[in-house]
Amino acid sequence: MNVTLRTADDTCSPVVAHAIGLEAASSVAATLKALSDPLRLRMLSAVASDPRGESCVCDLADLADVAQPTVSHHLKVLKDVDVLTSERRGTWVWYRINPNRRNAVTALLESFAPATIAPGNASAEDDGLRPDFDARVTRLAKELADEVPELDEDVVLSIVRESYTSLARTARVTSALVPLTERFARQRLADLTRDRDASVPQVLFVCVANAGRSQLAAALVNKLAGGKVVARSAGSAPADVIHPHVRSILAEIEGDLAAERFPKPLTDDAVRAADVVITMGCGDVCPIIPGVRYDDWAVGDPALASRDGVEAIRDDIAGRVCALVDDLLH
């Protein structure tokens, strides 16, 4: 075997450098500097995984033993480098991931962070550092099956897996997927096991995104009826989050319950369980089930409206809801 030995006369032959530009490097460095604080990283992950798609200072104050002004300072730092955007509504400022940085934030939290925790490991998921969703979903299905013994375990497992898969299609960050899957699967199981003769009337509101008008309608029915009517909502093509203006109005209607609302896909079992199905711009997507009453409400889309416009849409829906509830209870 021939071996070529380097001598002292050997010299380095420079090659053309392909480094990123100074301006780009400076921008990246500024962002990385803003993200270098552990509390800011925790805040970023909390905002990214919030099922509402946004968080306010009051949501993040419990992450560390610091005052709200300190929390606001850290959020401002992240906003200054365009990682977050903000919107003031009332006395609170709400923060969300900048849509232009969404992919970068997802890569940071779901790829770079796990790899950093386990340096040198090519597959953090294999070591359990990334969520083992299959095992968690299976475990969730077993827990829910114990609560509905009238359903076969395989049926429950299928519903839970379907619920997870449908929500995963629009999930921004997967850390919130399993809790949302549990809520959605519980609702679907309740629909499957509903006894029409022994339960109160049930209404299903359906729009395209389930991010605005159908959410408002369901919330207004549940508040007005006080448990004498149950309202649910769904979307033919659900969005990833509820519209910000709608979110704030839901909080006014439902209080803390608004934090649990999230866009959900339309399912056949939701339609079958309903006594009344109200469509809002998507009447052609609902399966026709004998015995179910159908109606269509032509109301504005909050996605195209200002805050004042959304309030007008709410008032329009509220008037229709009053008539609907009165009809169902009398």
mmCIF file of C-alpha atoms in Angstrom:
data_model
loop_
_atom_site.group_PDB
_atom_site.id
_atom_site.type_symbol
_atom_site.label_atom_id
_atom_site.label_comp_id
_atom_site.label_asym_id
_atom_site.label_seq_id
_atom_site.Cartn_x
_atom_site.Cartn_y
_atom_site.Cartn_z
ATOM 1 C CA MET A 1 0.000 0.000 0.000
ATOM 2 C CA ASN A 2 1.427 3.333 -1.049
ATOM 3 C CA VAL A 3 1.138 6.193 1.423
ATOM 4 C CA THR A 4 1.848 9.787 0.483
ATOM 5 C CA LEU A 5 3.371 11.755 3.333
ATOM 6 C CA ARG A 6 2.966 15.493 3.589
ATOM 7 C CA THR A 7 6.125 17.498 3.932
ATOM 8 C CA ALA A 8 6.807 20.874 5.430
ATOM 9 C CA ASP A 9 6.765 22.289 1.930
ATOM 10 C CA ASP A 10 3.108 21.373 1.423
ATOM 11 C CA THR A 11 0.927 24.455 1.414
ATOM 12 C CA CYS A 12 -2.788 25.086 1.832
ATOM 13 C CA SER A 13 -4.502 25.865 -1.448
ATOM 14 C CA PRO A 14 -7.294 28.353 -0.760
ATOM 15 C CA VAL A 15 -10.710 27.654 -2.245
ATOM 16 C CA VAL A 16 -13.561 30.029 -2.869
ATOM 17 C CA ALA A 17 -15.502 30.580 0.363
ATOM 18 C CA HIS A 18 -19.263 30.108 0.309
ATOM 19 C CA ALA A 19 -20.256 31.623 3.656
ATOM 20 C CA ILE A 20 -23.530 33.475 4.094
ATOM 21 C CA GLY A 21 -23.378 37.217 3.649
ATOM 22 C CA LEU A 22 -22.503 39.583 6.470
ATOM 23 C CA GLU A 23 -25.957 41.161 6.553
ATOM 24 C CA ALA A 24 -27.689 37.785 6.692
ATOM 25 C CA ALA A 25 -25.264 36.545 9.342
ATOM 26 C CA SER A 26 -25.907 39.627 11.460
ATOM 27 C CA SER A 27 -29.665 39.108 11.228
ATOM 28 C CA VAL A 28 -29.406 35.440 12.167
ATOM 29 C CA ALA A 29 -27.044 36.255 15.039
ATOM 30 C CA ALA A 30 -29.489 38.826 16.423
ATOM 31 C CA THR A 31 -32.308 36.291 16.354
ATOM 32 C CA LEU A 32 -30.179 33.590 17.968
ATOM 33 C CA LYS A 33 -29.122 36.051 20.652
ATOM 34 C CA ALA A 34 -32.773 36.812 21.399
ATOM 35 C CA LEU A 35 -33.483 33.084 21.648
ATOM 36 C CA SER A 36 -30.478 32.361 23.850
ATOM 37 C CA ASP A 37 -32.361 33.039 27.094
ATOM 38 C CA PRO A 38 -33.940 29.839 28.568
ATOM 39 C CA LEU A 39 -37.075 31.658 29.733
ATOM 40 C CA ARG A 40 -37.611 33.135 26.281
ATOM 41 C CA LEU A 41 -37.305 29.685 24.744
ATOM 42 C CA ARG A 42 -39.903 28.370 27.192
ATOM 43 C CA MET A 43 -42.204 31.273 26.366
ATOM 44 C CA LEU A 44 -41.752 30.631 22.664
ATOM 45 C CA SER A 45 -42.626 26.954 23.070
ATOM 46 C CA ALA A 46 -45.676 27.860 25.179
ATOM 47 C CA VAL A 47 -46.980 30.276 22.559
ATOM 48 C CA ALA A 48 -46.267 27.816 19.747
ATOM 49 C CA SER A 49 -48.112 24.950 21.447
ATOM 50 C CA ASP A 50 -51.085 26.972 22.728
ATOM 51 C CA PRO A 51 -54.196 25.432 21.096
ATOM 52 C CA ARG A 52 -55.636 28.935 20.779
ATOM 53 C CA GLY A 53 -52.749 29.906 18.531
ATOM 54 C CA GLU A 54 -51.811 32.788 20.813
ATOM 55 C CA SER A 55 -50.957 33.616 24.433
ATOM 56 C CA CYS A 56 -51.019 36.695 26.619
ATOM 57 C CA VAL A 57 -48.746 37.772 29.463
ATOM 58 C CA CYS A 58 -51.085 36.298 32.064
ATOM 59 C CA ASP A 59 -50.713 32.854 30.441
ATOM 60 C CA LEU A 60 -46.916 32.972 30.629
ATOM 61 C CA ALA A 61 -46.318 34.496 34.059
ATOM 62 C CA ASP A 62 -46.360 31.077 35.745
ATOM 63 C CA LEU A 63 -43.425 29.798 33.696
ATOM 64 C CA ALA A 64 -40.989 31.425 36.117
ATOM 65 C CA ASP A 65 -41.008 33.393 39.337
ATOM 66 C CA VAL A 66 -40.861 36.765 37.613
ATOM 67 C CA ALA A 67 -43.159 39.768 37.468
ATOM 68 C CA GLN A 68 -45.433 40.438 34.499
ATOM 69 C CA PRO A 69 -43.319 43.419 33.348
ATOM 70 C CA THR A 70 -40.368 41.036 33.046
ATOM 71 C CA VAL A 71 -42.478 38.635 31.008
ATOM 72 C CA SER A 72 -43.531 41.527 28.772
ATOM 73 C CA HIS A 73 -39.882 42.513 28.301
ATOM 74 C CA HIS A 74 -38.899 39.028 27.146
ATOM 75 C CA LEU A 75 -41.851 38.875 24.767
ATOM 76 C CA LYS A 76 -40.886 42.265 23.344
ATOM 77 C CA VAL A 77 -37.367 40.991 22.665
ATOM 78 C CA LEU A 78 -38.821 38.102 20.667
ATOM 79 C CA LYS A 79 -41.136 40.479 18.858
ATOM 80 C CA ASP A 80 -38.268 42.837 17.999
ATOM 81 C CA VAL A 81 -36.558 40.064 16.032
ATOM 82 C CA ASP A 82 -39.835 39.181 14.279
ATOM 83 C CA VAL A 83 -40.252 35.788 15.922
ATOM 84 C CA LEU A 84 -43.528 36.902 17.505
ATOM 85 C CA THR A 85 -46.270 39.312 16.509
ATOM 86 C CA SER A 86 -48.622 41.037 18.935
ATOM 87 C CA GLU A 87 -52.090 42.550 19.073
ATOM 88 C CA ARG A 88 -53.646 44.580 21.880
ATOM 89 C CA ARG A 89 -57.209 43.640 22.724
ATOM 90 C CA GLY A 90 -58.658 45.466 25.688
ATOM 91 C CA THR A 91 -56.167 45.568 28.544
ATOM 92 C CA TRP A 92 -54.123 42.596 27.329
ATOM 93 C CA VAL A 93 -51.564 42.139 24.591
ATOM 94 C CA TRP A 94 -51.744 38.808 22.773
ATOM 95 C CA TYR A 95 -48.700 37.196 21.166
ATOM 96 C CA ARG A 96 -48.528 34.631 18.376
ATOM 97 C CA ILE A 97 -45.832 33.103 16.197
ATOM 98 C CA ASN A 98 -44.995 35.283 13.207
ATOM 99 C CA PRO A 99 -46.421 33.351 10.212
ATOM 100 C CA ASN A 100 -43.237 34.099 8.279
ATOM 101 C CA ARG A 101 -41.196 32.361 10.994
ATOM 102 C CA ARG A 102 -43.576 29.467 11.670
ATOM 103 C CA ASN A 103 -41.505 26.836 9.849
ATOM 104 C CA ALA A 104 -38.303 28.033 11.508
ATOM 105 C CA VAL A 105 -39.857 27.938 14.984
ATOM 106 C CA THR A 106 -41.248 24.460 14.355
ATOM 107 C CA ALA A 107 -37.821 23.239 13.228
ATOM 108 C CA LEU A 108 -36.231 24.799 16.305
ATOM 109 C CA LEU A 109 -38.643 23.255 18.804
ATOM 110 C CA GLU A 110 -39.229 19.882 17.178
ATOM 111 C CA SER A 111 -35.899 19.092 15.505
ATOM 112 C CA PHE A 112 -33.049 21.236 16.780
ATOM 113 C CA ALA A 113 -34.064 21.240 20.469
ATOM 114 C CA PRO A 114 -34.379 17.433 20.813
ATOM 115 C CA ALA A 115 -31.098 16.927 18.940
ATOM 116 C CA THR A 116 -29.370 19.396 21.267
ATOM 117 C CA ILE A 117 -30.692 17.618 24.344
ATOM 118 C CA ALA A 118 -29.149 14.404 23.001
ATOM 119 C CA PRO A 119 -25.982 15.555 21.193
ATOM 120 C CA GLY A 120 -24.555 13.047 18.770
ATOM 121 C CA ASN A 121 -27.776 11.051 18.644
ATOM 122 C CA ALA A 122 -29.053 10.813 15.111
ATOM 123 C CA SER A 123 -32.546 9.878 16.239
ATOM 124 C CA ALA A 124 -33.837 11.603 19.358
ATOM 125 C CA GLU A 125 -37.202 10.014 18.751
ATOM 126 C CA ASP A 126 -35.764 6.525 19.237
ATOM 127 C CA ASP A 127 -34.581 7.472 22.724
ATOM 128 C CA GLY A 128 -37.993 8.775 23.722
ATOM 129 C CA LEU A 129 -36.957 12.428 23.708
ATOM 130 C CA ARG A 130 -39.523 13.181 21.043
ATOM 131 C CA PRO A 131 -43.122 12.211 21.825
ATOM 132 C CA ASP A 132 -43.983 8.616 21.021
ATOM 133 C CA PHE A 133 -47.366 9.543 19.641
ATOM 134 C CA ASP A 134 -48.369 6.048 18.627
ATOM 135 C CA ALA A 135 -47.887 4.720 22.142
ATOM 136 C CA ARG A 136 -49.541 7.758 23.708
ATOM 137 C CA VAL A 137 -52.547 7.567 21.410
ATOM 138 C CA THR A 138 -52.914 3.840 22.077
ATOM 139 C CA ARG A 139 -52.725 4.453 25.818
ATOM 140 C CA LEU A 140 -55.319 7.220 25.528
ATOM 141 C CA ALA A 141 -57.629 4.892 23.606
ATOM 142 C CA LYS A 142 -57.416 2.276 26.356
ATOM 143 C CA GLU A 143 -58.272 4.877 28.992
ATOM 144 C CA LEU A 144 -61.273 6.115 27.023
ATOM 145 C CA ALA A 145 -62.438 2.567 26.280
ATOM 146 C CA ASP A 146 -62.795 2.001 30.027
ATOM 147 C CA GLU A 147 -65.175 4.969 30.171
ATOM 148 C CA VAL A 148 -67.453 3.668 27.397
ATOM 149 C CA PRO A 149 -67.748 -0.099 28.010
ATOM 150 C CA GLU A 150 -70.690 -0.279 25.592
ATOM 151 C CA LEU A 151 -68.275 0.271 22.697
ATOM 152 C CA ASP A 152 -65.749 -2.293 21.491
ATOM 153 C CA GLU A 153 -62.135 -1.383 22.291
ATOM 154 C CA ASP A 154 -61.203 -1.588 18.609
ATOM 155 C CA VAL A 155 -63.908 0.950 17.775
ATOM 156 C CA VAL A 156 -62.589 3.330 20.415
ATOM 157 C CA LEU A 157 -59.011 2.870 19.196
ATOM 158 C CA SER A 158 -60.099 3.588 15.623
ATOM 159 C CA ILE A 159 -61.904 6.776 16.674
ATOM 160 C CA VAL A 160 -58.958 8.010 18.721
ATOM 161 C CA ARG A 161 -56.513 7.335 15.880
ATOM 162 C CA GLU A 162 -58.794 9.021 13.349
ATOM 163 C CA SER A 163 -59.168 11.998 15.664
ATOM 164 C CA TYR A 164 -55.412 12.288 16.047
ATOM 165 C CA THR A 165 -54.776 11.988 12.307
ATOM 166 C CA SER A 166 -57.382 14.573 11.346
ATOM 167 C CA LEU A 167 -56.084 17.107 13.874
ATOM 168 C CA ALA A 168 -52.463 16.453 12.882
ATOM 169 C CA ARG A 169 -53.172 17.692 9.357
ATOM 170 C CA THR A 170 -53.469 21.278 10.582
ATOM 171 C CA ALA A 171 -51.331 21.112 13.739
ATOM 172 C CA ARG A 172 -48.746 23.877 14.014
ATOM 173 C CA VAL A 173 -46.702 22.242 16.765
ATOM 174 C CA THR A 174 -47.254 18.624 17.723
ATOM 175 C CA SER A 175 -46.791 19.050 21.482
ATOM 176 C CA ALA A 176 -50.485 19.977 21.853
ATOM 177 C CA LEU A 177 -51.792 17.164 19.667
ATOM 178 C CA VAL A 178 -52.503 14.500 22.264
ATOM 179 C CA PRO A 179 -54.515 16.761 24.637
ATOM 180 C CA LEU A 180 -56.546 18.041 21.678
ATOM 181 C CA THR A 181 -57.014 14.482 20.446
ATOM 182 C CA GLU A 182 -58.430 13.518 23.833
ATOM 183 C CA ARG A 183 -60.981 16.360 23.774
ATOM 184 C CA PHE A 184 -62.029 15.621 20.219
ATOM 185 C CA ALA A 185 -62.237 11.853 20.765
ATOM 186 C CA ARG A 186 -64.315 12.326 23.932
ATOM 187 C CA GLN A 187 -66.781 14.433 21.963
ATOM 188 C CA ARG A 188 -66.998 11.830 19.196
ATOM 189 C CA LEU A 189 -67.524 9.001 21.681
ATOM 190 C CA ALA A 190 -70.247 11.005 23.413
ATOM 191 C CA ASP A 191 -71.918 11.498 20.030
ATOM 192 C CA LEU A 192 -71.735 7.783 19.247
ATOM 193 C CA THR A 193 -73.281 6.773 22.564
ATOM 194 C CA ARG A 194 -75.895 9.531 22.746
ATOM 195 C CA ASP A 195 -79.404 8.409 23.696
ATOM 196 C CA ARG A 196 -81.772 10.764 21.891
ATOM 197 C CA ASP A 197 -84.725 9.873 24.108
ATOM 198 C CA ALA A 198 -82.854 10.587 27.331
ATOM 199 C CA SER A 199 -80.824 13.646 26.368
ATOM 200 C CA VAL A 200 -81.438 17.313 25.672
ATOM 201 C CA PRO A 201 -81.633 18.588 22.072
ATOM 202 C CA GLN A 202 -78.288 18.757 20.289
ATOM 203 C CA VAL A 203 -77.319 21.250 17.584
ATOM 204 C CA LEU A 204 -74.331 21.051 15.245
ATOM 205 C CA PHE A 205 -73.043 24.220 13.578
ATOM 206 C CA VAL A 206 -70.900 23.682 10.493
ATOM 207 C CA CYS A 207 -68.855 26.194 8.506
ATOM 208 C CA VAL A 208 -65.764 25.778 6.368
ATOM 209 C CA ALA A 209 -62.912 26.575 8.764
ATOM 210 C CA ASN A 210 -64.638 26.129 12.159
ATOM 211 C CA ALA A 211 -62.606 29.154 13.179
ATOM 212 C CA GLY A 212 -65.314 31.802 13.388
ATOM 213 C CA ARG A 213 -69.068 31.809 12.927
ATOM 214 C CA SER A 214 -69.762 28.171 13.846
ATOM 215 C CA GLN A 215 -67.688 28.582 17.024
ATOM 216 C CA LEU A 216 -69.611 31.752 17.917
ATOM 217 C CA ALA A 217 -72.975 30.116 17.266
ATOM 218 C CA ALA A 218 -72.192 27.087 19.429
ATOM 219 C CA ALA A 219 -70.922 29.261 22.277
ATOM 220 C CA LEU A 220 -74.008 31.486 22.155
ATOM 221 C CA VAL A 221 -76.380 28.501 22.203
ATOM 222 C CA ASN A 222 -74.591 26.881 25.137
ATOM 223 C CA LYS A 223 -74.679 30.117 27.112
ATOM 224 C CA LEU A 224 -78.283 31.011 26.321
ATOM 225 C CA ALA A 225 -79.696 27.511 26.800
ATOM 226 C CA GLY A 226 -77.890 26.910 30.081
ATOM 227 C CA GLY A 227 -77.497 23.180 29.466
ATOM 228 C CA LYS A 228 -81.024 22.636 28.125
ATOM 229 C CA VAL A 229 -79.565 22.457 24.609
ATOM 230 C CA VAL A 230 -76.093 21.178 23.679
ATOM 231 C CA ALA A 231 -74.298 22.822 20.771
ATOM 232 C CA ARG A 232 -71.220 21.616 18.922
ATOM 233 C CA SER A 233 -69.317 22.994 15.949
ATOM 234 C CA ALA A 234 -67.189 21.587 13.133
ATOM 235 C CA GLY A 235 -65.593 22.571 9.837
ATOM 236 C CA SER A 236 -65.506 21.000 6.391
ATOM 237 C CA ALA A 237 -61.888 22.196 6.026
ATOM 238 C CA PRO A 238 -60.834 23.255 9.537
ATOM 239 C CA ALA A 239 -58.234 25.946 10.050
ATOM 240 C CA ASP A 240 -55.275 25.566 12.387
ATOM 241 C CA VAL A 241 -56.510 28.179 14.904
ATOM 242 C CA ILE A 242 -59.595 30.243 15.704
ATOM 243 C CA HIS A 243 -59.610 33.801 14.318
ATOM 244 C CA PRO A 244 -58.116 36.230 16.881
ATOM 245 C CA HIS A 245 -61.148 38.554 16.997
ATOM 246 C CA VAL A 246 -63.441 35.561 17.415
ATOM 247 C CA ARG A 247 -61.214 34.182 20.163
ATOM 248 C CA SER A 248 -61.587 37.358 22.218
ATOM 249 C CA ILE A 249 -65.378 37.376 21.765
ATOM 250 C CA LEU A 250 -65.550 33.709 22.759
ATOM 251 C CA ALA A 251 -63.723 34.662 25.958
ATOM 252 C CA GLU A 252 -66.405 37.270 26.634
ATOM 253 C CA ILE A 253 -69.138 34.680 26.085
ATOM 254 C CA GLU A 254 -67.627 31.619 27.748
ATOM 255 C CA GLY A 255 -64.850 32.875 30.006
ATOM 256 C CA ASP A 256 -62.188 30.243 30.666
ATOM 257 C CA LEU A 257 -64.009 27.668 28.529
ATOM 258 C CA ALA A 258 -62.988 29.627 25.445
ATOM 259 C CA ALA A 259 -59.411 28.442 25.926
ATOM 260 C CA GLU A 260 -60.571 24.884 25.214
ATOM 261 C CA ARG A 261 -62.065 25.685 21.813
ATOM 262 C CA PHE A 262 -60.195 24.659 18.677
ATOM 263 C CA PRO A 263 -61.123 23.969 15.038
ATOM 264 C CA LYS A 264 -62.428 20.437 14.512
ATOM 265 C CA PRO A 265 -63.216 18.489 11.343
ATOM 266 C CA LEU A 266 -66.748 17.481 10.443
ATOM 267 C CA THR A 267 -67.527 13.810 11.127
ATOM 268 C CA ASP A 268 -70.487 11.631 10.243
ATOM 269 C CA ASP A 269 -71.031 10.715 13.888
ATOM 270 C CA ALA A 270 -71.404 14.394 14.807
ATOM 271 C CA VAL A 271 -74.120 14.783 12.167
ATOM 272 C CA ARG A 272 -75.865 11.563 13.205
ATOM 273 C CA ALA A 273 -75.902 12.637 16.852
ATOM 274 C CA ALA A 274 -77.448 16.034 16.100
ATOM 275 C CA ASP A 275 -81.132 16.872 16.149
ATOM 276 C CA VAL A 276 -80.453 20.036 14.153
ATOM 277 C CA VAL A 277 -77.585 20.806 11.765
ATOM 278 C CA ILE A 278 -77.023 24.467 10.879
ATOM 279 C CA THR A 279 -74.664 25.099 7.971
ATOM 280 C CA MET A 280 -72.976 28.423 7.347
ATOM 281 C CA GLY A 281 -71.712 28.551 3.801
ATOM 282 C CA CYS A 282 -70.998 24.840 3.346
ATOM 283 C CA GLY A 283 -74.384 23.170 3.056
ATOM 284 C CA ASP A 284 -73.224 20.822 0.314
ATOM 285 C CA VAL A 285 -70.702 18.992 2.518
ATOM 286 C CA CYS A 286 -73.034 17.612 5.197
ATOM 287 C CA PRO A 287 -74.304 14.057 4.830
ATOM 288 C CA ILE A 288 -78.096 13.847 4.833
ATOM 289 C CA ILE A 289 -79.263 11.723 7.749
ATOM 290 C CA PRO A 290 -82.961 10.792 8.082
ATOM 291 C CA GLY A 291 -84.554 12.408 11.115
ATOM 292 C CA VAL A 292 -82.035 15.255 11.323
ATOM 293 C CA ARG A 293 -83.343 18.767 10.726
ATOM 294 C CA TYR A 294 -81.204 20.946 8.433
ATOM 295 C CA ASP A 295 -81.035 24.700 8.015
ATOM 296 C CA ASP A 296 -78.589 27.167 6.470
ATOM 297 C CA TRP A 297 -77.712 30.557 7.925
ATOM 298 C CA ALA A 298 -76.283 33.166 5.573
ATOM 299 C CA VAL A 299 -74.021 35.135 7.909
ATOM 300 C CA GLY A 300 -70.780 37.022 7.371
ATOM 301 C CA ASP A 301 -67.355 35.413 7.611
ATOM 302 C CA PRO A 302 -65.220 36.774 10.504
ATOM 303 C CA ALA A 303 -62.070 35.993 8.512
ATOM 304 C CA LEU A 304 -62.937 38.902 6.239
ATOM 305 C CA ALA A 305 -64.108 41.291 8.952
ATOM 306 C CA SER A 306 -62.618 43.869 11.304
ATOM 307 C CA ARG A 307 -63.178 43.703 15.051
ATOM 308 C CA ASP A 308 -66.338 45.818 14.657
ATOM 309 C CA GLY A 309 -67.403 43.602 11.786
ATOM 310 C CA VAL A 310 -66.973 40.465 13.888
ATOM 311 C CA GLU A 311 -69.095 42.011 16.639
ATOM 312 C CA ALA A 312 -71.826 42.709 14.078
ATOM 313 C CA ILE A 313 -71.632 39.079 12.924
ATOM 314 C CA ARG A 314 -71.918 37.965 16.546
ATOM 315 C CA ASP A 315 -75.043 40.086 17.003
ATOM 316 C CA ASP A 316 -76.574 38.633 13.836
ATOM 317 C CA ILE A 317 -75.869 35.094 15.014
ATOM 318 C CA ALA A 318 -77.165 35.894 18.517
ATOM 319 C CA GLY A 319 -80.559 36.898 17.130
ATOM 320 C CA ARG A 320 -80.806 33.669 15.152
ATOM 321 C CA VAL A 321 -79.672 31.649 18.171
ATOM 322 C CA CYS A 322 -82.407 33.143 20.368
ATOM 323 C CA ALA A 323 -85.056 32.045 17.884
ATOM 324 C CA LEU A 324 -83.500 28.573 17.536
ATOM 325 C CA VAL A 325 -83.272 27.921 21.272
ATOM 326 C CA ASP A 326 -86.820 29.175 21.813
ATOM 327 C CA ASP A 327 -88.032 26.821 19.081
ATOM 328 C CA LEU A 328 -86.209 23.819 20.545
ATOM 329 C CA LEU A 329 -87.406 24.381 24.105
ATOM 330 C CA HIS A 330 -91.039 25.264 23.415
#
